[in-house]
Every structure is written in C-alpha cells, then in structure tokens.
C-alpha positions as MATLAB code, in Angstrom:
seq = 'MNHIRLVSCFVLYFFGATLAFSNSAYSETTSEADAEYVKRFQEKFPPVDPAPALAAYATPAKYDELFMGERLSKALEKVSNNQGGIAWGLADRMTSLNEMFRNTEDTKYLQANLECIRAVLAARDDRRGVTLWTGKIAPAWSSDKYAERGRAVFAVHTGMILYPILDFLSLTKGLPEFKESLGAEFETILHDANETLVYHDRQWRDGPSEQEGHYIGVDQENVLEGKPLPGNRLSAMGRALWMSWKVSGNDTHRDRAVALGRYIRNRLYLGSDGAYYWAYWLTENGVGNAPPPADLRGEDASHASLTITLPALLAAEGQVFTSEDSARLCKTVTNVLARLDNGVLFGDVAGRPTSNPNHAAHPADWLRLSPFRPDVYERLSLFYTRYQSRPNPLDIALLIRYRSATP';
ca = [
      14.534   -4.617   28.204;
      13.245   -1.093   27.982;
       9.524   -0.782   28.690;
       9.480    2.988   29.255;
       7.345    3.720   26.194;
       4.916    0.986   27.122;
       4.476    2.124   30.729;
       4.218    5.796   29.837;
       1.493    4.993   27.322;
      -0.913    4.060   30.045;
       0.141    6.887   32.322;
      -0.780    9.242   29.511;
      -4.247    7.746   29.321;
      -5.149    9.194   32.672;
      -2.731   11.950   33.509;
      -0.621   13.979   31.080;
       0.254   17.523   32.016;
      -1.450   20.388   30.235;
       0.889   22.258   27.957;
       0.882   26.045   27.877;
       1.537   26.720   24.235;
       2.118   29.859   22.271;
       2.757   28.527   18.779;
       6.100   27.182   19.914;
       6.361   24.773   22.795;
       8.974   26.442   24.873;
       8.038   30.111   24.426;
       7.051   30.323   28.098;
      10.068   28.502   29.526;
      12.737   30.287   31.525;
      16.397   29.621   32.030;
      15.579   28.694   35.630;
      13.034   26.095   34.515;
      15.480   24.652   32.013;
      18.195   24.528   34.651;
      15.877   22.600   36.959;
      15.127   20.147   34.140;
      18.837   19.670   33.446;
      19.321   18.859   37.121;
      16.590   16.204   37.002;
      17.933   14.889   33.683;
      21.438   14.467   35.087;
      20.078   12.640   38.103;
      18.588   10.119   35.690;
      21.568   10.179   33.328;
      24.765   11.029   35.229;
      27.365   12.509   32.866;
      29.769    9.911   31.487;
      33.289   10.773   32.555;
      35.369   10.609   30.532;
      32.989   10.895   27.608;
      33.970    8.447   24.853;
      34.637    9.528   21.311;
      31.803    8.599   18.995;
      34.249    6.612   16.848;
      34.868    4.315   19.823;
      31.293    4.281   21.109;
      29.469    3.277   17.919;
      31.372    0.543   16.094;
      30.587   -2.960   14.848;
      33.140   -4.306   17.326;
      31.318   -2.626   20.213;
      27.977   -3.931   18.956;
      29.312   -7.479   18.737;
      30.871   -7.252   22.194;
      27.644   -6.067   23.804;
      24.928   -7.859   21.865;
      26.113  -10.886   19.889;
      27.133  -14.437   20.787;
      26.135  -15.636   24.241;
      24.360  -12.363   24.997;
      22.013  -12.895   22.067;
      21.497  -16.537   22.959;
      20.503  -15.533   26.485;
      17.961  -13.062   25.106;
      16.311  -15.950   23.217;
      16.010  -18.310   26.170;
      12.493  -17.290   27.218;
      10.813  -15.462   24.356;
       7.386  -14.211   25.396;
       5.159  -11.232   24.767;
       3.097  -11.720   27.929;
       4.488   -8.489   29.349;
       5.175   -6.925   25.954;
       8.754   -8.190   25.959;
       8.943   -9.128   22.273;
       7.364   -5.918   21.037;
       9.200   -3.475   23.294;
      12.505   -5.306   23.587;
      13.422   -8.130   21.233;
      11.870   -6.427   18.204;
      14.288   -3.504   18.529;
      17.140   -5.982   18.782;
      15.932   -7.687   15.599;
      15.721   -4.320   13.855;
      19.269   -3.582   14.983;
      20.521   -6.812   13.400;
      19.053   -5.766   10.058;
      20.693   -2.370   10.434;
      24.027   -3.971   11.281;
      23.820   -5.931    8.045;
      23.234   -2.637    6.226;
      26.239   -1.191    8.026;
      28.622   -4.052    7.290;
      27.089   -6.317    4.601;
      28.014   -9.207    6.893;
      25.315  -11.885    6.704;
      26.118  -13.083   10.227;
      23.672  -10.427   11.404;
      20.923  -11.756    9.150;
      21.645  -15.273   10.380;
      21.340  -14.013   13.943;
      18.047  -12.341   13.123;
      16.800  -15.561   11.561;
      17.350  -17.239   14.932;
      15.293  -14.476   16.536;
      12.532  -14.798   13.936;
      12.236  -18.530   14.498;
      11.946  -18.012   18.245;
       9.377  -15.225   17.832;
       7.176  -17.175   15.417;
       7.272  -20.161   17.754;
       5.984  -17.885   20.535;
       2.890  -16.778   18.586;
      -0.384  -17.422   20.399;
      -1.701  -20.028   17.975;
       1.550  -21.981   18.316;
       1.301  -21.933   22.105;
      -2.463  -22.420   22.378;
      -2.940  -19.136   24.224;
      -6.535  -17.882   24.493;
      -7.597  -14.225   24.484;
     -10.157  -12.786   26.895;
     -12.666  -13.195   24.065;
     -12.105  -16.964   24.085;
     -10.440  -16.875   20.666;
      -6.905  -17.804   19.666;
      -5.157  -15.315   17.391;
      -2.277  -15.714   14.925;
      -0.499  -12.933   16.813;
       1.376  -12.143   20.045;
      -0.982  -11.130   22.824;
      -0.266   -9.676   26.244;
      -2.083  -10.068   29.536;
      -0.766   -6.808   30.978;
      -2.694   -3.874   29.564;
      -6.363   -4.456   28.740;
      -8.846   -4.327   31.599;
     -10.830   -7.244   30.216;
      -7.843   -9.569   30.044;
      -5.388  -10.927   27.487;
      -5.533   -9.015   24.214;
      -3.708   -8.454   20.937;
      -2.388   -4.947   20.303;
      -1.758   -3.619   16.806;
       1.258   -1.683   18.033;
       2.847   -4.951   19.168;
       2.066   -6.591   15.845;
       3.608   -3.723   13.903;
       6.747   -3.599   16.003;
       7.281   -7.350   15.834;
       6.565   -7.756   12.119;
       8.630   -4.823   10.895;
      12.051   -6.430   11.484;
      10.763   -9.774   10.202;
       9.536   -8.317    6.935;
      12.589   -6.062    6.646;
      14.714   -9.190    7.003;
      12.829  -10.790    4.096;
      13.261   -7.638    2.025;
      17.017   -7.659    2.611;
      17.166  -11.374    1.871;
      15.498  -10.886   -1.528;
      18.616   -9.075   -2.650;
      20.920  -11.917   -1.558;
      20.278  -14.919   -3.838;
      22.633  -17.304   -2.042;
      21.330  -16.447    1.418;
      17.724  -16.641    0.226;
      18.398  -20.006   -1.393;
      19.787  -21.273    1.907;
      16.397  -20.567    3.485;
      14.585  -22.813    1.042;
      10.848  -22.935    1.736;
      11.321  -21.085    5.036;
      11.323  -17.733    3.216;
       7.738  -18.256    2.035;
       6.709  -19.737    5.376;
       7.901  -16.655    7.240;
       6.177  -14.372    4.737;
       2.941  -16.345    5.021;
       3.020  -16.162    8.812;
       3.714  -12.422    8.813;
       0.888  -11.637    6.414;
      -1.463  -13.930    8.322;
      -0.908  -11.725   11.358;
      -1.454   -8.535    9.356;
      -4.735   -9.927    8.003;
      -5.903  -10.558   11.574;
      -5.975   -6.773   12.057;
      -8.126   -6.125    8.975;
     -11.156   -6.013   11.280;
      -9.677   -2.886   12.825;
      -9.067   -1.017    9.560;
     -11.177    2.010    8.631;
     -10.864    4.211    5.559;
     -10.941    7.961    6.141;
     -12.148   10.080    7.744;
     -10.828   12.284    4.931;
     -10.137   11.222    1.378;
      -7.040    9.036    0.968;
      -6.648    8.649    4.726;
      -6.953    5.471    6.752;
      -6.470    4.290   10.314;
      -6.945    1.416   12.734;
      -9.381    1.468   15.626;
      -9.265   -0.319   18.949;
     -11.083   -3.671   19.021;
     -11.134   -6.017   22.031;
      -8.249   -4.287   23.808;
      -8.229   -1.344   26.267;
     -11.658    0.031   27.103;
     -10.568    3.611   26.436;
      -9.729    2.712   22.827;
     -12.703    0.568   21.904;
     -13.991    1.763   18.538;
     -11.663    4.789   18.515;
      -8.673    5.588   16.275;
      -5.416    4.265   17.647;
      -2.745    6.767   18.758;
      -0.139    7.854   16.232;
       2.667    5.647   17.513;
       0.483    2.552   17.085;
      -0.562    3.576   13.588;
       3.044    4.201   12.630;
       4.106    0.770   13.853;
       1.489   -0.902   11.677;
       2.285    1.372    8.738;
       5.925    0.339    8.668;
       4.998   -3.336    8.714;
       2.493   -2.832    5.896;
       5.051   -0.985    3.797;
       7.613   -3.733    4.243;
       4.990   -6.354    3.433;
       4.427   -4.601    0.114;
       8.169   -4.438   -0.489;
       8.453   -8.195   -0.069;
       5.172   -9.515   -1.471;
       3.932   -6.774   -3.798;
       0.635   -6.564   -1.884;
      -0.724   -3.246   -3.180;
      -3.399   -3.091   -0.487;
      -0.683   -3.035    2.149;
       1.204   -0.311    0.286;
      -1.937    1.802   -0.043;
      -2.793    1.392    3.629;
       0.717    2.382    4.701;
       0.429    5.540    2.607;
      -3.060    6.236    3.956;
      -1.758    5.906    7.518;
       1.082    8.286    6.714;
      -1.387   10.790    5.336;
      -3.610   10.398    8.405;
      -0.645   11.219   10.670;
       0.637   14.045    8.445;
      -2.736   15.766    8.494;
      -2.718   15.849   12.314;
       0.634   17.508   12.913;
       0.564   21.081   14.163;
       2.966   23.649   12.713;
       4.659   25.831   15.324;
       5.764   29.381   14.656;
       9.346   28.088   14.835;
       8.735   25.825   11.842;
       8.718   22.599   13.866;
       5.961   20.000   13.918;
       4.159   19.301   17.188;
       1.589   16.659   17.994;
      -0.248   14.968   20.833;
      -0.198   11.354   21.937;
      -3.900   11.311   21.048;
      -4.119   12.609   17.494;
      -7.179   14.697   16.766;
      -9.783   12.732   14.823;
     -10.074   15.580   12.305;
      -7.199   16.942   10.263;
      -5.556   20.180   11.387;
      -3.647   21.167    8.259;
      -0.868   23.574    9.228;
      -2.769   25.058   12.160;
      -0.692   26.279   15.127;
      -0.735   24.123   18.253;
      -3.656   24.830   20.584;
      -3.028   26.202   24.051;
      -4.004   22.951   25.728;
      -2.027   20.578   23.498;
      -0.478   17.625   25.328;
       2.802   16.831   23.650;
       3.506   13.161   23.061;
       6.282   11.775   25.259;
       9.586   11.517   23.415;
       9.706    7.737   23.735;
       6.360    6.961   22.097;
       6.999    9.800   19.659;
      10.190    8.093   18.518;
       7.926    5.312   17.257;
       5.444    7.778   15.764;
       8.257    9.295   13.716;
       9.302    6.023   12.090;
       6.575    5.849    9.440;
       6.966    9.501    8.387;
      10.740    9.019    8.141;
      10.321    5.846    6.090;
       7.771    7.399    3.722;
       9.805   10.586    3.354;
      12.820    8.506    2.306;
      10.584    6.748   -0.244;
       9.163   10.031   -1.606;
       5.680    9.317   -0.280;
       3.298   11.718    1.528;
       6.003   13.622    3.437;
       7.684   16.271    1.297;
      11.116   17.814    1.803;
       9.352   20.658    3.621;
       7.659   18.168    5.939;
      10.988   16.470    6.587;
      12.565   19.820    7.496;
       9.739   20.474    9.954;
      10.151   17.064   11.557;
      13.873   17.696   11.884;
      13.093   20.922   13.707;
      11.096   18.879   16.208;
      14.503   17.499   17.180;
      16.678   20.582   16.863;
      14.182   23.156   18.183;
      12.393   21.032   20.760;
      13.822   17.704   21.958;
      17.480   18.720   21.702;
      17.011   22.479   21.794;
      19.751   23.001   24.421;
      22.327   21.477   22.013;
      24.405   20.003   24.827;
      23.321   16.369   24.990;
      20.339   17.000   27.259;
      17.082   15.813   25.681;
      13.609   16.847   26.748;
      11.001   14.216   27.500;
       8.255   15.282   25.114;
       7.692   16.814   21.694;
       6.899   20.121   23.321;
      10.332   20.539   24.880;
       8.815   21.321   28.266;
      11.106   21.559   31.282;
       8.335   19.800   33.232;
       8.617   16.701   31.031;
       9.931   13.346   32.262;
      13.615   12.705   31.469;
      12.944    8.956   31.557;
      11.249    9.277   28.182;
      14.513   10.392   26.563;
      16.409    7.205   27.407;
      16.659    5.678   23.922;
      16.072    8.231   21.145;
      17.570    6.026   18.428;
      14.656    6.147   16.000;
      14.874    9.948   15.841;
      18.227    9.383   14.124;
      16.243    8.277   11.065;
      15.722   11.967   10.318;
      19.496   12.537   10.024;
      19.672   12.223    6.214;
      17.360   15.213    5.935;
      19.381   17.442    8.265;
      22.861   16.561    9.597;
      22.584   18.448   12.891;
      19.832   16.042   13.969;
      22.555   13.425   14.211;
      25.026   15.808   15.797;
      22.659   16.801   18.589;
      21.397   13.311   19.333;
      24.866   11.782   19.316;
      25.874   14.216   22.071;
      23.328   12.547   24.325;
      24.898    9.151   23.703;
      28.506   10.096   24.299;
      27.796   12.399   27.254;
      24.915   10.693   29.048;
      24.150    7.166   27.848;
      26.582    4.654   29.286;
      24.262    1.692   28.609;
      23.103    1.854   24.992;
      20.743   -0.743   23.614;
      21.354   -2.596   20.326;
      19.296   -0.210   18.194;
      21.135    2.789   19.643;
      24.475    1.492   18.430;
      23.211    0.180   15.088;
      21.512    3.436   14.075;
      24.389    5.582   15.309;
      26.627    3.592   12.971;
      24.201    3.698   10.072;
      23.489    7.393   10.112;
      26.985    8.462   10.963;
      28.056    7.151    7.583;
      24.976    8.692    5.924;
      25.560   12.137    7.431;
      27.963   14.520    5.684;
];
C-alpha cells in the first residue's frame, strides 16, 4: 500500500522547503535545475522500455488481472487502520471498484466493494473494542501512528474511508435489483457511515468568513489542536459529506460540503500564469485572487491530489468552483506539475525542481480535472505509460474512466 502522502504529511509539519516565488512557481528555475530534477525523477521511476500503449495499459482486463479475485481476497485478510492502511490503501481500492462499475456497468465490481465495506465496518474501533488515548471508544477507525499523545481518530481517514462507502450506496440507489439484494444492509451501512460523520461534529466550525466552514483538530496531533485542518483533510471530509447528502438527503451535510469547498477556494493563490497555487497549510484568512507570496510552501503533489478531489467534485456539480476556477486548477497540472509535457511530474504544486519525485508516484486523482481540459489527461497519461510500471487500482480505474470522457 502507498503511504507516501501520509508520511510526507508529517515531514511537512517540521521541514518543508521555502519556495522562491515570483507570481508563478517556476519563474526562477533553469534548464539545468530541471535537468537535475529529471535525473532524480528517473532514478525513482526508471523509464519503462518498451513503453506500453495506453490502450493496453488501462483496460478492464488489466484491472481484473492485477486487482480482482485472489489478489482482492488477500488484501482483505487483515484489514486494519492501525498504521493508516484502510485510509491510505484500501479506501483507494474501494474507490477504484466504484469507478470500474462506472466504466463497465458490471455489478461484479460493486459486489467486490461490498465485501470490502463489510470488512472495513467490522474493523471500526467500536466493533473491535479499541480505546483512544482519551479513554473513549469511537465509531471510527483510529490509528496509533501519528498523534504524540497516542491512538487518535483523524478526520482525513474518516473522509477517505467513507467516500467510497457512500459512493457505493449512491450507485446502488440507481440499481433496484442490486439494492433489493442488499435488503436491510443498505440502511445499516448508511447508518454506520453517518454515525461516523456525526462523531466529527465536535470538530466543525462555521466561518471564518460568511458561507465558509472548516474542521479543527481535536484530540489528535498537538500541532493541530484547535486549528483548522489542512486542505487535503478538509477535502476528504467534504467529499464524504457530499456523498452522504446524495444518498440520504441530509441538507446539513450538503451545506457543509459546499462551505468546505468555499473555504478551500478562498485560499487558493492565482499565479501570473493563470494557475492556482496553494500551501499544505492553508492561510486562516481568505486570499481572494492574490498572487502567491514569496515564501509560499507549495503542497506536495501527493497530498494535493487529495486536496483537489472536493473542488473537482463540486465543479462537476456546478457548486462553488466556476468554469474559470476549473481552468485555473487545470493549469496547476499543465503549467506546474506536468509542465515539461514529457511524462515527468514535479513533486509539488509549485513545480519546483527541488521537490521530491516520490510525491508524484500516484497522481490518479488529478485525472478528475480531465473533463475540464483534455490535455490534463494527455500529460498525466504520459507519466503512466513512460514511468509507472506498477500502477495501483485507482490509477487504472481513473485512466479508463477519463479516457472515455476526454475528447
């Protein structure tokens, strides 16, 4: 399982290189610096030779070969979030199964996800009798890896785990026969998912500006106690809230998802190149369309791929993010992450040649911007066919989905 985003999160707490910025992230870079980055990138991702055609790389048959059957069963043998494994690994696999249903309309993928959902719900803390450092037992999936005070529940984990569960229920609503086969289990799953969302109500705060909202850290890492959560964590929760509304009609969850989207939108900097830039730690006050400050620390590309999911979802739903916003987010890919247009991806949303190539390993969620601008897909797919010989399930599923959605 890929834990790069999770590890880099805590590196960023204490380190994080200062970014020299002049309204566009790479204005100070040189061809020599880029060449040095490409060298480091290719050490991490040796070129695939021969490079496969995309039509052979991203297919349902390839997905099934790599990720279904015994391989899926093995992934469900020891389901645990102690080290963040459900949130940062299995949840992406569950999301990919939903996407494969969208790609094929074959309910075998929903049935496979149902097996995952059952295993994940059985691993929830209250089902296992797991106690937090506070002495309480939560209807959620805690981890003992990240908070200094001990085992804690993280909203980002909750959001990532619940999104594919609630998306599964949303897809199932449109399939009467499949939904009927679930019987009372449909409502049981929905109840359990919303019970976990309610647990995080104690972290919700309206504002600071009108129609904004965010979550704060409570009983987790010391550095976050009482402070707004980073954008990637807010986005994870926002997607789960939106899907909860889609399934249950809970207007509070819809309104909070929109408020989170607005909170993120108001903290994106507009570069002179027309691309959006942002930091891992979003400023607590809105920035409007201000240019990036000289000392901005660009969010690593891995965490940022999670940050982008709520804006992409809301943009597709005609909420908060306008067509102009979508174009700017697309330029974050074309002008920054994939600015070399040769399959090499930079490791942060500043496109710095000093960034870490490890953070570019699985850029699948950036593909969600493809419907707004086709060359987003074209540039990202070059990375997969030229440099990624070991895709994960979400890589393949989203490459299939957005290939068909891209002119």
